[in-house]
CSV table of C-alpha atoms in Angstrom, one decimal:
chain,number,residue,atom,x,y,z
D,1,UNK,CA,13.8,-20.4,-3.8
D,2,UNK,CA,11.5,-17.7,-5.1
D,3,UNK,CA,9.2,-19.9,-7.1
D,4,UNK,CA,5.6,-19.6,-6.0
D,5,UNK,CA,4.6,-22.9,-7.6
D,6,UNK,CA,6.3,-25.2,-5.0
D,7,UNK,CA,6.2,-25.0,-1.3
D,8,UNK,CA,9.6,-24.9,0.5
D,9,UNK,CA,10.0,-27.7,3.1
D,10,UNK,CA,12.4,-28.0,6.0
D,11,UNK,CA,14.1,-30.8,4.0
D,12,UNK,CA,14.7,-28.2,1.2
D,13,UNK,CA,16.3,-25.8,3.6
D,14,UNK,CA,18.5,-28.5,5.0
D,15,UNK,CA,19.6,-29.5,1.5
D,16,UNK,CA,20.4,-25.9,0.7
D,17,UNK,CA,22.6,-25.6,3.7
D,18,UNK,CA,24.3,-28.9,2.9
D,19,UNK,CA,25.1,-27.7,-0.7
D,20,UNK,CA,25.7,-24.1,0.4
D,21,UNK,CA,23.5,-23.2,-2.6
D,22,UNK,CA,20.0,-21.9,-3.0
D,23,UNK,CA,18.0,-22.2,-6.3
D,24,UNK,CA,17.6,-19.2,-8.6
D,25,UNK,CA,19.3,-15.8,-8.1
D,26,UNK,CA,17.5,-14.1,-5.1
D,27,UNK,CA,17.9,-10.4,-4.7
D,28,UNK,CA,20.5,-9.1,-2.2
D,29,UNK,CA,19.4,-8.5,1.4
D,30,UNK,CA,18.0,-5.2,2.4
D,31,UNK,CA,20.0,-2.9,4.7
D,32,UNK,CA,17.6,-3.7,7.6
D,33,UNK,CA,18.0,-7.4,7.2
D,34,UNK,CA,21.8,-7.0,7.0
D,35,UNK,CA,21.9,-5.0,10.2
D,36,UNK,CA,19.8,-7.5,12.1
D,37,UNK,CA,22.0,-10.4,10.9
D,38,UNK,CA,25.1,-8.4,11.9
D,39,UNK,CA,23.4,-7.9,15.3
D,40,UNK,CA,23.9,-11.7,15.8
D,41,UNK,CA,27.6,-10.9,16.4
D,42,UNK,CA,26.8,-8.4,19.3
D,43,UNK,CA,26.2,-9.0,23.0
D,44,UNK,CA,22.6,-9.6,24.0
D,45,UNK,CA,22.1,-6.1,25.4
D,46,UNK,CA,23.5,-4.4,22.2
D,47,UNK,CA,21.5,-6.8,20.0
D,48,UNK,CA,18.3,-5.8,21.9
D,49,UNK,CA,19.1,-2.2,21.3
D,50,UNK,CA,19.4,-2.7,17.6
D,51,UNK,CA,16.0,-4.5,17.6
D,52,UNK,CA,14.4,-1.7,19.6
D,53,UNK,CA,15.8,1.0,17.3
D,54,UNK,CA,14.5,-0.7,14.2
D,55,UNK,CA,11.2,-1.6,15.8
D,56,UNK,CA,10.6,2.0,16.8
D,57,UNK,CA,11.6,3.3,13.4
D,58,UNK,CA,14.8,5.1,14.6
D,59,UNK,CA,17.6,5.5,12.0
D,60,UNK,CA,20.4,3.1,11.6
D,61,UNK,CA,23.5,3.9,9.6
D,62,UNK,CA,23.8,2.5,6.0
D,63,UNK,CA,26.9,2.0,3.8
D,64,UNK,CA,27.2,4.2,0.7
D,65,UNK,CA,27.1,1.3,-1.7
D,66,UNK,CA,25.1,-1.2,0.5
D,67,UNK,CA,26.3,-3.9,2.9
D,68,UNK,CA,26.5,-6.6,0.3
D,69,UNK,CA,29.0,-4.5,-1.6
D,70,UNK,CA,30.8,-3.9,1.7
D,71,UNK,CA,31.3,-7.7,2.0
D,72,UNK,CA,32.7,-7.9,-1.5
D,73,UNK,CA,35.1,-5.0,-0.7
D,74,UNK,CA,36.3,-6.8,2.5
D,75,UNK,CA,36.7,-10.0,0.5
D,76,UNK,CA,38.9,-8.2,-2.1
D,77,UNK,CA,41.0,-6.6,0.7
D,78,UNK,CA,41.7,-10.0,2.2
D,79,UNK,CA,42.7,-11.4,-1.2
D,80,UNK,CA,45.0,-8.6,-1.9
D,81,UNK,CA,46.7,-8.7,1.5
D,82,UNK,CA,47.2,-12.4,1.2
D,83,UNK,CA,48.8,-12.1,-2.2
D,84,UNK,CA,51.1,-9.2,-1.1
D,85,UNK,CA,52.3,-11.3,1.8
D,86,UNK,CA,53.3,-14.1,-0.5
D,87,UNK,CA,56.9,-14.2,-1.9
D,88,UNK,CA,55.6,-15.7,-5.1
D,89,UNK,CA,54.0,-12.6,-6.6
D,90,UNK,CA,56.1,-11.2,-9.4
D,91,UNK,CA,57.6,-7.8,-8.6
D,92,UNK,CA,55.9,-6.0,-11.5
D,93,UNK,CA,52.5,-7.2,-10.3
D,94,UNK,CA,52.9,-5.7,-6.8
D,95,UNK,CA,52.1,-2.1,-7.7
D,96,UNK,CA,48.8,-3.2,-9.4
D,97,UNK,CA,47.8,-5.2,-6.3
D,98,UNK,CA,48.8,-2.4,-4.0
D,99,UNK,CA,46.9,0.2,-5.9
D,100,UNK,CA,43.8,-2.1,-5.9
D,101,UNK,CA,44.2,-2.6,-2.1
D,102,UNK,CA,44.4,1.1,-1.4
D,103,UNK,CA,41.2,1.7,-3.4
D,104,UNK,CA,39.3,-1.0,-1.6
D,105,UNK,CA,40.6,0.1,1.8
D,106,UNK,CA,39.4,3.7,1.1
D,107,UNK,CA,35.9,2.3,0.3
D,108,UNK,CA,35.9,0.3,3.5
D,109,UNK,CA,37.0,3.3,5.5
D,110,UNK,CA,34.1,5.4,4.0
D,111,UNK,CA,31.6,2.7,5.0
D,112,UNK,CA,33.2,2.5,8.5
D,113,UNK,CA,32.7,6.3,9.0
D,114,UNK,CA,29.1,6.1,7.8
D,115,UNK,CA,28.2,3.2,10.1
D,116,UNK,CA,30.2,4.3,13.2
D,117,UNK,CA,30.1,8.1,13.1
D,118,UNK,CA,27.5,8.9,10.4
D,119,UNK,CA,26.0,12.3,10.8
D,120,UNK,CA,22.3,12.6,11.4
D,121,UNK,CA,22.0,9.0,12.5
D,122,UNK,CA,23.0,8.9,16.1
D,123,UNK,CA,22.7,11.8,18.6
D,124,UNK,CA,25.7,13.9,19.2
D,125,UNK,CA,24.5,16.4,21.9
D,126,UNK,CA,24.5,15.4,25.5
D,127,UNK,CA,20.8,16.1,25.9
D,128,UNK,CA,19.9,13.9,23.0
D,129,UNK,CA,22.2,11.2,24.2
D,130,UNK,CA,20.7,11.3,27.7
D,131,UNK,CA,17.2,11.1,26.2
D,132,UNK,CA,18.1,8.0,24.1
D,133,UNK,CA,19.7,6.4,27.2
D,134,UNK,CA,16.6,6.9,29.2
D,135,UNK,CA,14.6,5.3,26.4
D,136,UNK,CA,17.1,2.5,26.2
D,137,UNK,CA,17.8,2.9,22.5
D,138,UNK,CA,21.2,4.5,22.6
D,139,UNK,CA,23.8,2.7,20.6
D,140,UNK,CA,27.3,3.6,21.8
D,141,UNK,CA,30.6,3.8,19.8
D,142,UNK,CA,31.9,0.4,20.9
D,143,UNK,CA,28.7,-1.3,19.9
D,144,UNK,CA,28.8,0.4,16.5
D,145,UNK,CA,32.3,-0.9,15.9
D,146,UNK,CA,31.2,-4.4,16.7
D,147,UNK,CA,28.2,-4.0,14.4
D,148,UNK,CA,30.5,-2.9,11.6
D,149,UNK,CA,32.7,-6.0,12.1
D,150,UNK,CA,29.5,-8.1,11.8
D,151,UNK,CA,28.5,-6.2,8.6
D,152,UNK,CA,31.8,-7.2,7.0
D,153,UNK,CA,30.4,-10.7,7.2
D,154,UNK,CA,27.1,-10.0,5.5
D,155,UNK,CA,25.8,-13.1,3.6
D,156,UNK,CA,26.4,-12.6,-0.1
D,157,UNK,CA,25.9,-15.0,-2.9
D,158,UNK,CA,28.4,-15.8,-5.7
D,159,UNK,CA,31.4,-14.1,-4.2
D,160,UNK,CA,34.4,-14.4,-6.5
D,161,UNK,CA,36.3,-17.7,-6.1
D,162,UNK,CA,38.7,-17.2,-8.9
D,163,UNK,CA,42.1,-18.9,-9.5
D,164,UNK,CA,44.2,-17.1,-6.9
D,165,UNK,CA,42.0,-18.5,-4.1
D,166,UNK,CA,41.7,-22.1,-5.3
D,167,UNK,CA,44.6,-22.6,-7.7
D,168,UNK,CA,47.5,-22.4,-5.2
D,169,UNK,CA,50.9,-22.1,-6.9
D,170,UNK,CA,49.4,-22.9,-10.3
D,171,UNK,CA,47.6,-19.5,-10.2
D,172,UNK,CA,50.8,-17.6,-9.6
D,173,UNK,CA,52.5,-19.5,-12.4
D,174,UNK,CA,49.7,-18.4,-14.6
D,175,UNK,CA,50.0,-14.9,-13.3
D,176,UNK,CA,53.7,-14.7,-14.2
D,177,UNK,CA,53.1,-16.1,-17.6
D,178,UNK,CA,50.2,-13.9,-18.5
D,179,UNK,CA,51.8,-10.7,-17.2
D,180,UNK,CA,55.0,-11.6,-19.1
D,181,UNK,CA,53.0,-11.8,-22.3
D,182,UNK,CA,50.7,-8.8,-22.0
D,183,UNK,CA,52.5,-6.3,-19.8
D,184,UNK,CA,54.4,-4.9,-22.7
D,185,UNK,CA,51.5,-4.3,-25.0
D,186,UNK,CA,48.4,-4.2,-22.8
D,187,UNK,CA,46.9,-1.0,-21.4
D,188,UNK,CA,46.8,-0.4,-17.7
D,189,UNK,CA,43.0,-0.8,-17.8
D,190,UNK,CA,43.4,-4.3,-19.2
D,191,UNK,CA,46.1,-5.2,-16.7
D,192,UNK,CA,43.9,-4.0,-13.8
D,193,UNK,CA,40.9,-5.9,-15.1
D,194,UNK,CA,43.1,-9.0,-15.2
D,195,UNK,CA,44.2,-8.3,-11.6
D,196,UNK,CA,40.5,-8.0,-10.6
D,197,UNK,CA,39.7,-11.4,-12.0
D,198,UNK,CA,42.8,-13.1,-10.4
D,199,UNK,CA,42.5,-11.5,-6.9
D,200,UNK,CA,38.7,-11.8,-6.5
D,201,UNK,CA,37.6,-8.2,-6.8
D,202,UNK,CA,35.8,-8.5,-10.2
D,203,UNK,CA,32.0,-9.1,-10.3
D,204,UNK,CA,31.2,-12.7,-11.3
D,205,UNK,CA,28.6,-13.8,-13.9
D,206,UNK,CA,26.8,-16.8,-12.6
D,207,UNK,CA,24.6,-19.3,-14.4
D,208,UNK,CA,21.1,-18.8,-12.8
D,209,UNK,CA,20.3,-22.5,-13.4
D,210,UNK,CA,23.0,-23.5,-11.0
D,211,UNK,CA,21.6,-21.3,-8.2
D,212,UNK,CA,23.3,-18.9,-5.8
D,213,UNK,CA,26.4,-20.2,-4.1
D,214,UNK,CA,27.5,-19.2,-0.6
D,215,UNK,CA,30.7,-19.7,1.5
D,216,UNK,CA,29.2,-22.4,3.7
D,217,UNK,CA,25.9,-23.8,5.1
D,218,UNK,CA,25.8,-21.3,8.0
D,219,UNK,CA,26.0,-18.3,5.7
D,220,UNK,CA,23.4,-20.0,3.5
D,221,UNK,CA,21.0,-20.3,6.4
D,222,UNK,CA,21.6,-16.7,7.4
D,223,UNK,CA,20.8,-15.5,3.9
D,224,UNK,CA,17.6,-17.6,3.7
D,225,UNK,CA,16.4,-16.2,7.0
D,226,UNK,CA,17.1,-12.6,5.9
D,227,UNK,CA,15.5,-13.2,2.5
D,228,UNK,CA,12.2,-14.4,3.9
D,229,UNK,CA,12.2,-11.8,6.7
D,230,UNK,CA,12.3,-9.1,4.1
D,231,UNK,CA,9.6,-10.8,2.0
D,232,UNK,CA,7.3,-10.8,5.0
D,233,UNK,CA,8.1,-7.2,6.0
D,234,UNK,CA,7.4,-5.9,2.5
D,235,UNK,CA,4.3,-7.9,1.8
D,236,UNK,CA,1.2,-5.6,1.6
D,237,UNK,CA,-1.0,-8.3,3.3
D,238,UNK,CA,1.3,-8.4,6.3
D,239,UNK,CA,1.1,-4.6,6.6
D,240,UNK,CA,-2.6,-4.6,6.3
D,241,UNK,CA,-5.2,-4.2,9.0
D,242,UNK,CA,-6.2,-7.9,8.6
D,243,UNK,CA,-3.0,-9.1,10.3
D,244,UNK,CA,-2.6,-6.3,12.8
D,245,UNK,CA,-2.9,-8.8,15.7
D,246,UNK,CA,-0.3,-11.1,14.2
D,247,UNK,CA,2.2,-8.3,13.8
D,248,UNK,CA,1.8,-7.6,17.5
D,249,UNK,CA,2.3,-11.3,18.5
D,250,UNK,CA,5.7,-11.8,16.8
D,251,UNK,CA,8.6,-9.4,16.6
D,252,UNK,CA,10.2,-10.4,13.3
D,253,UNK,CA,13.2,-8.1,13.9
D,254,UNK,CA,14.0,-9.9,17.2
D,255,UNK,CA,13.4,-13.3,15.6
D,256,UNK,CA,15.9,-12.7,12.8
D,257,UNK,CA,18.5,-11.2,15.2
D,258,UNK,CA,18.2,-14.2,17.5
D,259,UNK,CA,18.4,-16.7,14.7
D,260,UNK,CA,21.5,-15.0,13.5
D,261,UNK,CA,23.0,-15.0,17.0
D,262,UNK,CA,22.4,-18.7,17.4
D,263,UNK,CA,23.9,-19.5,13.9
D,264,UNK,CA,27.0,-17.4,14.6
D,265,UNK,CA,27.4,-19.1,18.0
D,266,UNK,CA,27.0,-22.5,16.5
D,267,UNK,CA,29.5,-21.8,13.8
D,268,UNK,CA,32.0,-20.5,16.4
D,269,UNK,CA,31.6,-23.7,18.4
D,270,UNK,CA,32.1,-25.9,15.4
D,271,UNK,CA,35.3,-24.1,14.5
D,272,UNK,CA,36.6,-24.5,18.1
D,273,UNK,CA,35.7,-28.2,18.1
D,274,UNK,CA,37.5,-28.7,14.8
D,275,UNK,CA,40.5,-26.9,16.1
D,276,UNK,CA,40.5,-29.0,19.3
D,277,UNK,CA,40.2,-32.2,17.3
D,278,UNK,CA,43.1,-31.2,15.1
D,279,UNK,CA,45.3,-30.3,18.1
D,280,UNK,CA,44.4,-33.0,20.5
D,281,UNK,CA,43.0,-35.8,18.3
D,282,UNK,CA,45.9,-38.1,19.2
D,283,UNK,CA,44.3,-38.8,22.5
D,284,UNK,CA,41.5,-41.2,22.1
D,285,UNK,CA,39.6,-40.2,25.2
D,286,UNK,CA,39.8,-36.5,24.3
D,287,UNK,CA,38.7,-37.3,20.8
D,288,UNK,CA,35.7,-39.3,22.1
D,289,UNK,CA,34.7,-36.3,24.3
D,290,UNK,CA,34.9,-33.9,21.3
D,291,UNK,CA,32.8,-36.2,19.2
D,292,UNK,CA,30.2,-36.5,22.0
D,293,UNK,CA,30.0,-32.7,22.3
D,294,UNK,CA,29.7,-32.3,18.5
D,295,UNK,CA,26.9,-34.9,18.5
D,296,UNK,CA,25.1,-32.9,21.2
D,297,UNK,CA,25.1,-29.9,19.0
D,298,UNK,CA,23.3,-31.6,16.1
D,299,UNK,CA,19.8,-30.9,17.4
D,300,UNK,CA,20.7,-27.2,17.6
D,301,UNK,CA,21.2,-27.1,13.9
D,302,UNK,CA,17.9,-28.9,13.3
D,303,UNK,CA,16.0,-26.4,15.5
D,304,UNK,CA,17.6,-23.5,13.7
D,305,UNK,CA,16.4,-25.0,10.4
D,306,UNK,CA,12.9,-25.4,11.8
D,307,UNK,CA,12.9,-21.7,13.0
D,308,UNK,CA,14.0,-20.5,9.6
D,309,UNK,CA,11.4,-22.8,8.0
D,310,UNK,CA,8.7,-21.2,10.2
D,311,UNK,CA,9.6,-17.8,8.7
D,312,UNK,CA,9.3,-19.4,5.2
D,313,UNK,CA,5.8,-20.7,6.1
D,314,UNK,CA,4.7,-17.2,7.4
D,315,UNK,CA,6.0,-15.7,4.1
D,316,UNK,CA,4.0,-18.3,2.1
D,317,UNK,CA,0.9,-17.6,4.1
D,318,UNK,CA,0.9,-13.9,3.8
D,319,UNK,CA,1.8,-14.1,0.1
D,320,UNK,CA,-1.2,-16.2,-0.5
D,321,UNK,CA,-3.3,-13.9,1.6
D,322,UNK,CA,-2.0,-11.0,-0.5
D,323,UNK,CA,-3.8,-12.5,-3.5
D,324,UNK,CA,-7.1,-12.5,-1.6
D,325,UNK,CA,-6.4,-9.0,-0.4
D,326,UNK,CA,-6.0,-7.8,-4.0
D,327,UNK,CA,-9.3,-9.4,-4.9
D,328,UNK,CA,-11.0,-7.7,-2.0
D,329,UNK,CA,-9.5,-4.3,-3.1
D,330,UNK,CA,-10.8,-5.0,-6.6
D,331,UNK,CA,-14.3,-5.7,-5.1
D,332,UNK,CA,-14.1,-2.5,-3.2
D,333,UNK,CA,-13.3,-0.6,-6.3
D,334,UNK,CA,-16.2,-2.4,-8.1
D,335,UNK,CA,-18.5,-1.3,-5.3
D,336,UNK,CA,-17.8,2.4,-6.2
D,337,UNK,CA,-18.5,1.6,-9.8
D,338,UNK,CA,-21.7,-0.1,-8.8
D,339,UNK,CA,-22.8,3.0,-6.8
D,340,UNK,CA,-22.3,5.1,-9.9
D,341,UNK,CA,-24.3,2.6,-12.0
D,342,UNK,CA,-27.1,2.7,-9.3
D,343,UNK,CA,-27.2,6.4,-9.5
D,344,UNK,CA,-27.5,6.3,-13.3
D,345,UNK,CA,-30.1,3.5,-13.3
D,346,UNK,CA,-32.2,5.1,-10.6
D,347,UNK,CA,-33.0,8.0,-13.0
D,348,UNK,CA,-34.4,5.5,-15.5
D,349,UNK,CA,-36.2,3.4,-12.9
D,350,UNK,CA,-34.3,0.2,-13.7
D,351,UNK,CA,-33.0,-1.1,-10.4
D,352,UNK,CA,-33.1,-4.9,-11.0
D,353,UNK,CA,-29.7,-5.3,-12.6
D,354,UNK,CA,-28.0,-3.2,-9.9
D,355,UNK,CA,-29.6,-5.2,-7.1
D,356,UNK,CA,-28.5,-8.5,-8.6
D,357,UNK,CA,-25.0,-7.3,-9.1
D,358,UNK,CA,-24.8,-6.0,-5.5
D,359,UNK,CA,-25.9,-9.4,-4.2
D,360,UNK,CA,-23.3,-11.2,-6.2
D,361,UNK,CA,-20.6,-8.7,-5.2
D,362,UNK,CA,-21.6,-9.1,-1.5
D,363,UNK,CA,-21.3,-12.9,-1.8
D,364,UNK,CA,-17.8,-12.5,-3.3
D,365,UNK,CA,-16.7,-10.2,-0.6
D,366,UNK,CA,-17.9,-12.5,2.1
D,367,UNK,CA,-16.1,-15.4,0.4
D,368,UNK,CA,-12.8,-13.3,0.3
D,369,UNK,CA,-13.1,-12.3,3.9
D,370,UNK,CA,-13.7,-15.9,4.9
D,371,UNK,CA,-10.6,-16.9,3.1
D,372,UNK,CA,-8.6,-14.2,4.9
D,373,UNK,CA,-9.9,-15.5,8.2
D,374,UNK,CA,-8.5,-18.9,7.2
D,375,UNK,CA,-5.2,-17.4,6.4
D,376,UNK,CA,-5.2,-15.7,9.8
D,377,UNK,CA,-5.7,-19.0,11.5
D,378,UNK,CA,-2.9,-20.6,9.5
D,379,UNK,CA,-0.6,-17.7,10.3
D,380,UNK,CA,-1.4,-18.1,13.9
D,381,UNK,CA,0.0,-21.6,13.8
D,382,UNK,CA,3.1,-20.4,12.0
D,383,UNK,CA,3.7,-17.8,14.7
D,384,UNK,CA,3.2,-20.4,17.4
D,385,UNK,CA,6.1,-22.3,15.9
D,386,UNK,CA,8.3,-19.3,16.3
D,387,UNK,CA,7.1,-18.5,19.8
D,388,UNK,CA,8.0,-21.9,21.0
D,389,UNK,CA,11.6,-21.8,19.7
D,390,UNK,CA,14.4,-21.1,22.2
D,391,UNK,CA,16.1,-17.7,21.9
D,392,UNK,CA,19.4,-18.9,23.4
D,393,UNK,CA,21.5,-22.0,23.0
D,394,UNK,CA,21.0,-24.4,25.9
D,395,UNK,CA,24.1,-25.8,27.4
D,396,UNK,CA,23.2,-29.3,26.2
D,397,UNK,CA,20.5,-30.8,24.1
D,398,UNK,CA,19.0,-34.2,24.7
D,399,UNK,CA,18.3,-35.9,21.3
């Protein structure tokens, strides 16, 4: 996924979503990318407010340990609650699970306070609130609550999928057996470490050759979109004066938020269709209707993959342009050296070497600038692909 030697195609992205796996071990998403993806769970007006705040550089709340860690905390809470509600958990294991649950819940509550009521982030005085309302950038309490709920679903690779999730009753048989053997002689730290592993709150060590694994294809596509968004936003070439026009032409914040919104909407529709098929599948005409509606959604998934791939192409273009930009910067630095050499040689009357060097340097600079113009043209085509993509799901697609 992060290898510069091979271009990523739309077919690659589709395969990643099919496998719910991306190659390598990409870094976790930035706070800004996480917030924009979580904005996909908001209503359109609230989502637009998030985009405007980020676009204008206004503060947005952050979790103390990051939003990826918040997702892991939420995952651990769900595991622990599920196990406590089971009648198969041995009684002597319950205090360990309950202690772990209380600790995780406190961490989630701390993140909730930081996101919803964090001091110094959102205005508290009436005058400041009215000013933000006039500027249409005020984010009210209910919208922050919804944003926090979306942040609990932040795409994270390699979440723990240990025995208690997948092993069913066998996992609890193993639990009882292990605890029987070690409870009498193991320290509390060892028992808690074992509980972390069984109930999904321990960090996992992954084989990088197998790639990063996600919960499903939808989460995979969300992560890929956020990953390449932040690669574009942190690229020095994208932030340079050479691509100032392109930065104005496309709002990457809005693009990521809208992609996230469509992915979330599509996943919700697929869940509802599966539920309807399970509940009413005995009726053939109803099942046929469900299958037709599901088939009508397939082009939506293809268009979402194309939109994410357009972000990938922009990232590849600006990363290539960054190489040329570094060369131009080196040429600029060489020019200052050349001026110093000119000054020194002028005192000895020897100007021929300096003139030749200047001509060669000018040719190299012109070559680099021409290459950057080519990259601007390519980037213009990449942005045109984004601009033509729909920002909302149509009621029905025609294949």
